[in-house]
Amino acid sequence: MSMHMPLALLPAAAFGLLIGSFLNVVAHRLPARQSLSMPASHCPSCETPIKPYDNIPVLSWLLLRGRCRSCSEPIAVRYPLVEAGTALLFAAVVAVHHADTAALVMGLVLVAFLVPIALIDLDHRIIPNRLTLPAAIVGIGLGIALDPGGQVGRLIAGAAAGGLLALPALLRPTKMGLGDAKLVAVMGLYLGSAVVPALFIAFVLGTVVGIGIIMRVGMSQGRKTAVPFGPFLALGAVIAVLVGNEIMSAYLGTF
Ligand SMILES: [Zn+2]
């Protein structure tokens, strides 16, 4: 990282705040099949349209102390957290990949899809095709445009990883949906071979959290507690965007 890098991260973070603000809208409206653009943002409690100066990411929430200006009902802390988290991730992707346009653009776009996918899976236990399908199309398009030489590898990674996760879903269709498999295919289309550490991280984190839940509530109750896997996959993918190549070369260097 060069001396000027921290300064260059400010516009990346500001851009991330704006995108994060939009991703909140996507996570909120897309599952309800509402338009993403109309109407403009309004208070979920009193429906009052939110003034532009009250709609500044993170800052407005802090200035209004997490309450609507009209009705004083609390506004969930998740909104500024998603905005700040997206800003942080965008800055991190720029810090890591500023010298590699393909990795930079594809990393930012993948993060922008992963945030609403993880939130919607947490809220509704579903990974909508309306996100994974455009994510796949955009990923293939960007790959061909920015890094044609790596495209075959990414297609193979997407098909192999997605196919691997689709297998149990197809064998036992009632237990697990295909949404996770489609998400993993998308991850492969963006990450290439780095989808391997992404999957590994997701399975380890998912298992640790699963064991944690069983230890807290007991085996019989814990097995019934359905924890969506999408957020773990998204977390694994984000880590792979940032350090996936390092993990792969460290691992391959070991043997
Ligand atoms: Zn209100």
mmCIF file of C-alpha atoms and ligand atoms in Angstrom:
data_model
loop_
_atom_site.group_PDB
_atom_site.id
_atom_site.type_symbol
_atom_site.label_atom_id
_atom_site.label_comp_id
_atom_site.label_asym_id
_atom_site.label_seq_id
_atom_site.Cartn_x
_atom_site.Cartn_y
_atom_site.Cartn_z
ATOM 1 C CA MET A 1 0.000 0.000 0.000
ATOM 2 C CA SER A 2 1.453 3.360 -1.032
ATOM 3 C CA MET A 3 1.637 6.503 1.102
ATOM 4 C CA HIS A 4 -1.362 8.017 -0.689
ATOM 5 C CA MET A 5 -3.541 4.962 -0.305
ATOM 6 C CA PRO A 6 -5.369 5.970 2.907
ATOM 7 C CA LEU A 7 -6.542 9.161 1.172
ATOM 8 C CA ALA A 8 -7.763 7.218 -1.873
ATOM 9 C CA LEU A 9 -9.820 5.036 0.459
ATOM 10 C CA LEU A 10 -12.045 7.969 1.495
ATOM 11 C CA PRO A 11 -13.907 8.234 -1.838
ATOM 12 C CA ALA A 12 -14.136 4.412 -1.881
ATOM 13 C CA ALA A 13 -15.751 4.484 1.572
ATOM 14 C CA ALA A 14 -18.071 7.360 0.583
ATOM 15 C CA PHE A 15 -19.132 5.412 -2.521
ATOM 16 C CA GLY A 16 -19.664 2.372 -0.276
ATOM 17 C CA LEU A 17 -21.939 4.409 2.022
ATOM 18 C CA LEU A 18 -24.175 5.378 -0.912
ATOM 19 C CA ILE A 19 -24.252 1.833 -2.300
ATOM 20 C CA GLY A 20 -24.924 0.491 1.218
ATOM 21 C CA SER A 21 -27.868 2.866 1.530
ATOM 22 C CA PHE A 22 -29.291 1.451 -1.725
ATOM 23 C CA LEU A 23 -28.582 -2.148 -0.593
ATOM 24 C CA ASN A 24 -30.745 -1.494 2.500
ATOM 25 C CA VAL A 25 -33.570 -0.625 0.118
ATOM 26 C CA VAL A 26 -32.907 -3.776 -1.942
ATOM 27 C CA ALA A 27 -32.887 -6.019 1.163
ATOM 28 C CA HIS A 28 -36.105 -4.400 2.405
ATOM 29 C CA ARG A 29 -38.119 -4.150 -0.808
ATOM 30 C CA LEU A 30 -36.969 -6.942 -3.128
ATOM 31 C CA PRO A 31 -38.450 -9.816 -1.032
ATOM 32 C CA ALA A 32 -41.760 -7.902 -0.909
ATOM 33 C CA ARG A 33 -41.590 -7.502 -4.709
ATOM 34 C CA GLN A 34 -41.762 -3.725 -4.341
ATOM 35 C CA SER A 35 -40.112 -1.312 -6.762
ATOM 36 C CA LEU A 36 -36.552 -0.416 -5.798
ATOM 37 C CA SER A 37 -36.922 3.184 -7.002
ATOM 38 C CA MET A 38 -40.527 4.194 -6.248
ATOM 39 C CA PRO A 39 -41.675 5.536 -3.899
ATOM 40 C CA ALA A 40 -38.761 7.395 -2.310
ATOM 41 C CA SER A 41 -37.660 6.269 1.160
ATOM 42 C CA HIS A 42 -40.283 6.690 3.846
ATOM 43 C CA CYS A 43 -40.484 5.947 7.559
ATOM 44 C CA PRO A 44 -41.599 2.331 8.073
ATOM 45 C CA SER A 45 -43.784 3.427 11.019
ATOM 46 C CA CYS A 46 -45.557 6.643 9.956
ATOM 47 C CA GLU A 47 -44.905 6.433 6.180
ATOM 48 C CA THR A 48 -43.688 10.056 6.126
ATOM 49 C CA PRO A 49 -41.295 10.527 3.180
ATOM 50 C CA ILE A 50 -37.737 10.963 4.428
ATOM 51 C CA LYS A 51 -36.231 14.340 3.534
ATOM 52 C CA PRO A 52 -32.955 14.179 1.562
ATOM 53 C CA TYR A 53 -31.070 15.816 4.466
ATOM 54 C CA ASP A 54 -32.415 13.091 6.790
ATOM 55 C CA ASN A 55 -31.310 10.365 4.364
ATOM 56 C CA ILE A 56 -27.530 10.835 4.578
ATOM 57 C CA PRO A 57 -25.983 7.408 5.233
ATOM 58 C CA VAL A 58 -25.006 6.788 8.878
ATOM 59 C CA LEU A 59 -24.825 10.534 9.707
ATOM 60 C CA SER A 60 -28.586 11.139 9.636
ATOM 61 C CA TRP A 61 -29.240 8.126 11.819
ATOM 62 C CA LEU A 62 -26.703 9.432 14.369
ATOM 63 C CA LEU A 63 -28.031 13.028 14.254
ATOM 64 C CA LEU A 64 -31.622 11.829 14.697
ATOM 65 C CA ARG A 65 -30.438 9.416 17.415
ATOM 66 C CA GLY A 66 -32.002 6.496 15.563
ATOM 67 C CA ARG A 67 -35.527 7.948 15.518
ATOM 68 C CA CYS A 68 -37.898 9.179 12.826
ATOM 69 C CA ARG A 69 -38.116 13.010 12.752
ATOM 70 C CA SER A 70 -41.901 12.895 12.330
ATOM 71 C CA CYS A 71 -43.130 10.135 14.632
ATOM 72 C CA SER A 72 -40.018 9.497 16.822
ATOM 73 C CA GLU A 73 -40.369 5.741 16.305
ATOM 74 C CA PRO A 74 -36.968 3.995 16.430
ATOM 75 C CA ILE A 75 -35.208 3.309 13.130
ATOM 76 C CA ALA A 76 -33.368 -0.026 13.224
ATOM 77 C CA VAL A 77 -29.618 0.223 13.884
ATOM 78 C CA ARG A 78 -29.200 -2.276 11.047
ATOM 79 C CA TYR A 79 -29.579 0.492 8.452
ATOM 80 C CA PRO A 80 -26.493 2.517 9.473
ATOM 81 C CA LEU A 81 -24.602 -0.723 10.213
ATOM 82 C CA VAL A 82 -25.200 -1.992 6.663
ATOM 83 C CA GLU A 83 -24.118 1.397 5.268
ATOM 84 C CA ALA A 84 -20.963 1.517 7.412
ATOM 85 C CA GLY A 85 -20.214 -2.157 6.719
ATOM 86 C CA THR A 86 -20.526 -1.681 2.954
ATOM 87 C CA ALA A 87 -18.278 1.402 3.169
ATOM 88 C CA LEU A 88 -15.686 -0.599 5.108
ATOM 89 C CA LEU A 89 -15.806 -3.490 2.623
ATOM 90 C CA PHE A 90 -15.523 -1.170 -0.394
ATOM 91 C CA ALA A 91 -12.502 0.559 1.169
ATOM 92 C CA ALA A 92 -10.933 -2.837 1.921
ATOM 93 C CA VAL A 93 -11.477 -4.118 -1.648
ATOM 94 C CA VAL A 94 -9.935 -0.910 -3.070
ATOM 95 C CA ALA A 95 -6.993 -1.172 -0.658
ATOM 96 C CA VAL A 96 -6.273 -4.755 -1.730
ATOM 97 C CA HIS A 97 -7.057 -4.618 -5.467
ATOM 98 C CA HIS A 98 -6.394 -0.988 -6.551
ATOM 99 C CA ALA A 99 -3.701 -2.154 -8.984
ATOM 100 C CA ASP A 100 -5.856 -4.856 -10.652
ATOM 101 C CA THR A 101 -8.922 -3.464 -12.440
ATOM 102 C CA ALA A 102 -10.593 -6.843 -13.011
ATOM 103 C CA ALA A 103 -10.204 -7.968 -9.385
ATOM 104 C CA LEU A 104 -11.226 -4.489 -8.162
ATOM 105 C CA VAL A 105 -14.442 -4.196 -10.188
ATOM 106 C CA MET A 106 -15.486 -7.816 -9.756
ATOM 107 C CA GLY A 107 -14.735 -7.651 -6.017
ATOM 108 C CA LEU A 108 -16.862 -4.520 -5.533
ATOM 109 C CA VAL A 109 -19.742 -5.900 -7.604
ATOM 110 C CA LEU A 110 -19.682 -9.248 -5.782
ATOM 111 C CA VAL A 111 -19.743 -7.472 -2.385
ATOM 112 C CA ALA A 112 -22.674 -5.348 -3.578
ATOM 113 C CA PHE A 113 -24.638 -8.534 -4.383
ATOM 114 C CA LEU A 114 -23.553 -10.421 -1.240
ATOM 115 C CA VAL A 115 -24.794 -7.798 1.243
ATOM 116 C CA PRO A 116 -28.512 -7.933 0.280
ATOM 117 C CA ILE A 117 -28.306 -11.715 -0.335
ATOM 118 C CA ALA A 118 -27.033 -12.271 3.234
ATOM 119 C CA LEU A 119 -29.623 -9.876 4.725
ATOM 120 C CA ILE A 120 -32.562 -11.382 2.810
ATOM 121 C CA ASP A 121 -31.480 -14.932 3.736
ATOM 122 C CA LEU A 122 -31.307 -13.858 7.414
ATOM 123 C CA ASP A 123 -34.754 -12.238 7.240
ATOM 124 C CA HIS A 124 -36.655 -14.660 4.994
ATOM 125 C CA ARG A 125 -34.536 -17.860 4.708
ATOM 126 C CA ILE A 126 -34.433 -17.433 0.957
ATOM 127 C CA ILE A 127 -31.810 -16.470 -1.619
ATOM 128 C CA PRO A 128 -33.799 -14.859 -4.435
ATOM 129 C CA ASN A 129 -33.130 -15.775 -8.063
ATOM 130 C CA ARG A 130 -33.748 -12.082 -8.735
ATOM 131 C CA LEU A 131 -30.328 -11.465 -7.158
ATOM 132 C CA THR A 132 -28.327 -14.602 -8.057
ATOM 133 C CA LEU A 133 -29.348 -14.565 -11.747
ATOM 134 C CA PRO A 134 -28.322 -10.941 -12.438
ATOM 135 C CA ALA A 135 -25.201 -11.509 -10.307
ATOM 136 C CA ALA A 136 -24.248 -14.474 -12.539
ATOM 137 C CA ILE A 137 -24.919 -12.576 -15.792
ATOM 138 C CA VAL A 138 -22.998 -9.481 -14.627
ATOM 139 C CA GLY A 139 -20.156 -11.671 -13.339
ATOM 140 C CA ILE A 140 -19.765 -13.482 -16.664
ATOM 141 C CA GLY A 141 -20.000 -10.189 -18.581
ATOM 142 C CA LEU A 142 -17.412 -8.451 -16.410
ATOM 143 C CA GLY A 143 -15.126 -11.491 -16.551
ATOM 144 C CA ILE A 144 -15.194 -11.598 -20.363
ATOM 145 C CA ALA A 145 -14.668 -7.822 -20.610
ATOM 146 C CA LEU A 146 -11.962 -7.383 -17.957
ATOM 147 C CA ASP A 147 -10.131 -10.716 -17.720
ATOM 148 C CA PRO A 148 -10.966 -12.921 -20.733
ATOM 149 C CA GLY A 149 -7.976 -15.187 -20.046
ATOM 150 C CA GLY A 150 -9.387 -16.266 -16.679
ATOM 151 C CA GLN A 151 -12.966 -16.724 -17.853
ATOM 152 C CA VAL A 152 -12.836 -20.474 -18.542
ATOM 153 C CA GLY A 153 -11.377 -21.059 -15.063
ATOM 154 C CA ARG A 154 -14.129 -19.003 -13.428
ATOM 155 C CA LEU A 155 -16.876 -20.810 -15.397
ATOM 156 C CA ILE A 156 -15.428 -24.161 -14.275
ATOM 157 C CA ALA A 157 -15.155 -22.923 -10.663
ATOM 158 C CA GLY A 158 -18.780 -21.723 -10.708
ATOM 159 C CA ALA A 159 -20.132 -24.916 -12.283
ATOM 160 C CA ALA A 160 -18.077 -27.255 -10.080
ATOM 161 C CA ALA A 161 -18.729 -25.455 -6.771
ATOM 162 C CA GLY A 162 -22.417 -24.845 -7.552
ATOM 163 C CA GLY A 163 -22.836 -28.436 -8.727
ATOM 164 C CA LEU A 164 -21.191 -29.757 -5.572
ATOM 165 C CA LEU A 165 -23.672 -27.896 -3.364
ATOM 166 C CA ALA A 166 -26.628 -28.667 -5.615
ATOM 167 C CA LEU A 167 -26.063 -32.394 -5.224
ATOM 168 C CA PRO A 168 -27.420 -32.798 -1.643
ATOM 169 C CA ALA A 169 -30.212 -30.336 -2.444
ATOM 170 C CA LEU A 170 -31.296 -32.411 -5.431
ATOM 171 C CA LEU A 171 -31.047 -35.691 -3.490
ATOM 172 C CA ARG A 172 -33.016 -34.370 -0.498
ATOM 173 C CA PRO A 173 -35.052 -31.502 -1.931
ATOM 174 C CA THR A 174 -37.069 -30.943 1.266
ATOM 175 C CA LYS A 175 -34.037 -30.335 3.494
ATOM 176 C CA MET A 176 -32.146 -27.736 1.555
ATOM 177 C CA GLY A 177 -33.046 -25.332 -1.201
ATOM 178 C CA LEU A 178 -31.052 -24.703 -4.328
ATOM 179 C CA GLY A 179 -30.546 -21.060 -3.354
ATOM 180 C CA ASP A 180 -27.278 -21.816 -1.552
ATOM 181 C CA ALA A 181 -25.984 -23.789 -4.557
ATOM 182 C CA LYS A 182 -26.841 -20.930 -6.924
ATOM 183 C CA LEU A 183 -25.050 -18.482 -4.616
ATOM 184 C CA VAL A 184 -21.972 -20.721 -4.583
ATOM 185 C CA ALA A 185 -22.048 -20.899 -8.401
ATOM 186 C CA VAL A 186 -22.102 -17.082 -8.472
ATOM 187 C CA MET A 187 -19.175 -16.989 -6.039
ATOM 188 C CA GLY A 188 -17.193 -19.263 -8.372
ATOM 189 C CA LEU A 189 -17.959 -17.008 -11.345
ATOM 190 C CA TYR A 190 -16.372 -14.081 -9.497
ATOM 191 C CA LEU A 191 -13.704 -15.784 -7.372
ATOM 192 C CA GLY A 192 -12.468 -18.563 -9.636
ATOM 193 C CA SER A 193 -10.420 -21.082 -7.660
ATOM 194 C CA ALA A 194 -10.619 -18.830 -4.566
ATOM 195 C CA VAL A 195 -14.179 -20.183 -4.185
ATOM 196 C CA VAL A 196 -12.484 -23.156 -2.468
ATOM 197 C CA PRO A 197 -11.241 -21.214 0.612
ATOM 198 C CA ALA A 198 -14.551 -19.268 0.572
ATOM 199 C CA LEU A 199 -16.504 -22.538 0.897
ATOM 200 C CA PHE A 200 -14.099 -23.890 3.499
ATOM 201 C CA ILE A 201 -14.452 -20.746 5.653
ATOM 202 C CA ALA A 202 -18.247 -20.815 5.283
ATOM 203 C CA PHE A 203 -18.490 -24.467 6.351
ATOM 204 C CA VAL A 204 -16.141 -23.978 9.333
ATOM 205 C CA LEU A 205 -17.990 -20.852 10.548
ATOM 206 C CA GLY A 206 -21.380 -22.476 9.948
ATOM 207 C CA THR A 207 -20.344 -25.565 11.890
ATOM 208 C CA VAL A 208 -18.926 -23.531 14.792
ATOM 209 C CA VAL A 209 -22.120 -21.464 15.055
ATOM 210 C CA GLY A 210 -24.242 -24.619 14.713
ATOM 211 C CA ILE A 211 -22.351 -26.303 17.566
ATOM 212 C CA GLY A 212 -22.660 -23.084 19.597
ATOM 213 C CA ILE A 213 -26.445 -23.109 19.154
ATOM 214 C CA ILE A 214 -26.675 -26.808 20.110
ATOM 215 C CA MET A 215 -24.582 -26.149 23.237
ATOM 216 C CA ARG A 216 -26.897 -23.301 24.243
ATOM 217 C CA VAL A 217 -30.314 -24.791 23.554
ATOM 218 C CA GLY A 218 -29.593 -28.550 23.507
ATOM 219 C CA MET A 219 -29.387 -31.076 20.707
ATOM 220 C CA SER A 220 -33.094 -31.639 19.979
ATOM 221 C CA GLN A 221 -33.954 -27.931 19.973
ATOM 222 C CA GLY A 222 -30.710 -26.979 18.211
ATOM 223 C CA ARG A 223 -31.363 -29.331 15.295
ATOM 224 C CA LYS A 224 -34.713 -27.655 14.760
ATOM 225 C CA THR A 225 -33.188 -24.165 14.799
ATOM 226 C CA ALA A 226 -32.724 -23.467 11.124
ATOM 227 C CA VAL A 227 -29.749 -21.188 10.614
ATOM 228 C CA PRO A 228 -29.551 -19.843 7.061
ATOM 229 C CA PHE A 229 -26.271 -20.745 5.364
ATOM 230 C CA GLY A 230 -26.240 -17.787 2.947
ATOM 231 C CA PRO A 231 -24.674 -15.295 5.404
ATOM 232 C CA PHE A 232 -21.807 -17.738 6.080
ATOM 233 C CA LEU A 233 -21.265 -18.199 2.340
ATOM 234 C CA ALA A 234 -21.301 -14.416 1.894
ATOM 235 C CA LEU A 235 -18.769 -13.998 4.705
ATOM 236 C CA GLY A 236 -16.525 -16.687 3.209
ATOM 237 C CA ALA A 237 -16.793 -15.003 -0.207
ATOM 238 C CA VAL A 238 -15.890 -11.580 1.227
ATOM 239 C CA ILE A 239 -12.808 -13.028 2.945
ATOM 240 C CA ALA A 240 -11.889 -14.774 -0.318
ATOM 241 C CA VAL A 241 -12.261 -11.484 -2.238
ATOM 242 C CA LEU A 242 -9.752 -9.878 0.142
ATOM 243 C CA VAL A 243 -7.248 -12.682 0.852
ATOM 244 C CA GLY A 244 -8.407 -15.650 -1.263
ATOM 245 C CA ASN A 245 -5.384 -15.647 -3.559
ATOM 246 C CA GLU A 246 -3.011 -15.486 -0.580
ATOM 247 C CA ILE A 247 -4.812 -18.433 1.046
ATOM 248 C CA MET A 248 -4.638 -20.419 -2.217
ATOM 249 C CA SER A 249 -0.929 -19.762 -2.838
ATOM 250 C CA ALA A 250 -0.046 -20.415 0.821
ATOM 251 C CA TYR A 251 -1.972 -23.693 0.650
ATOM 252 C CA LEU A 252 -0.508 -24.762 -2.687
ATOM 253 C CA GLY A 253 2.952 -23.737 -1.492
ATOM 254 C CA THR A 254 2.650 -26.136 1.415
ATOM 255 C CA PHE A 255 2.579 -29.159 -0.895
HETATM 256 ZN ZN ZN B 1 -41.998 7.984 11.315
#
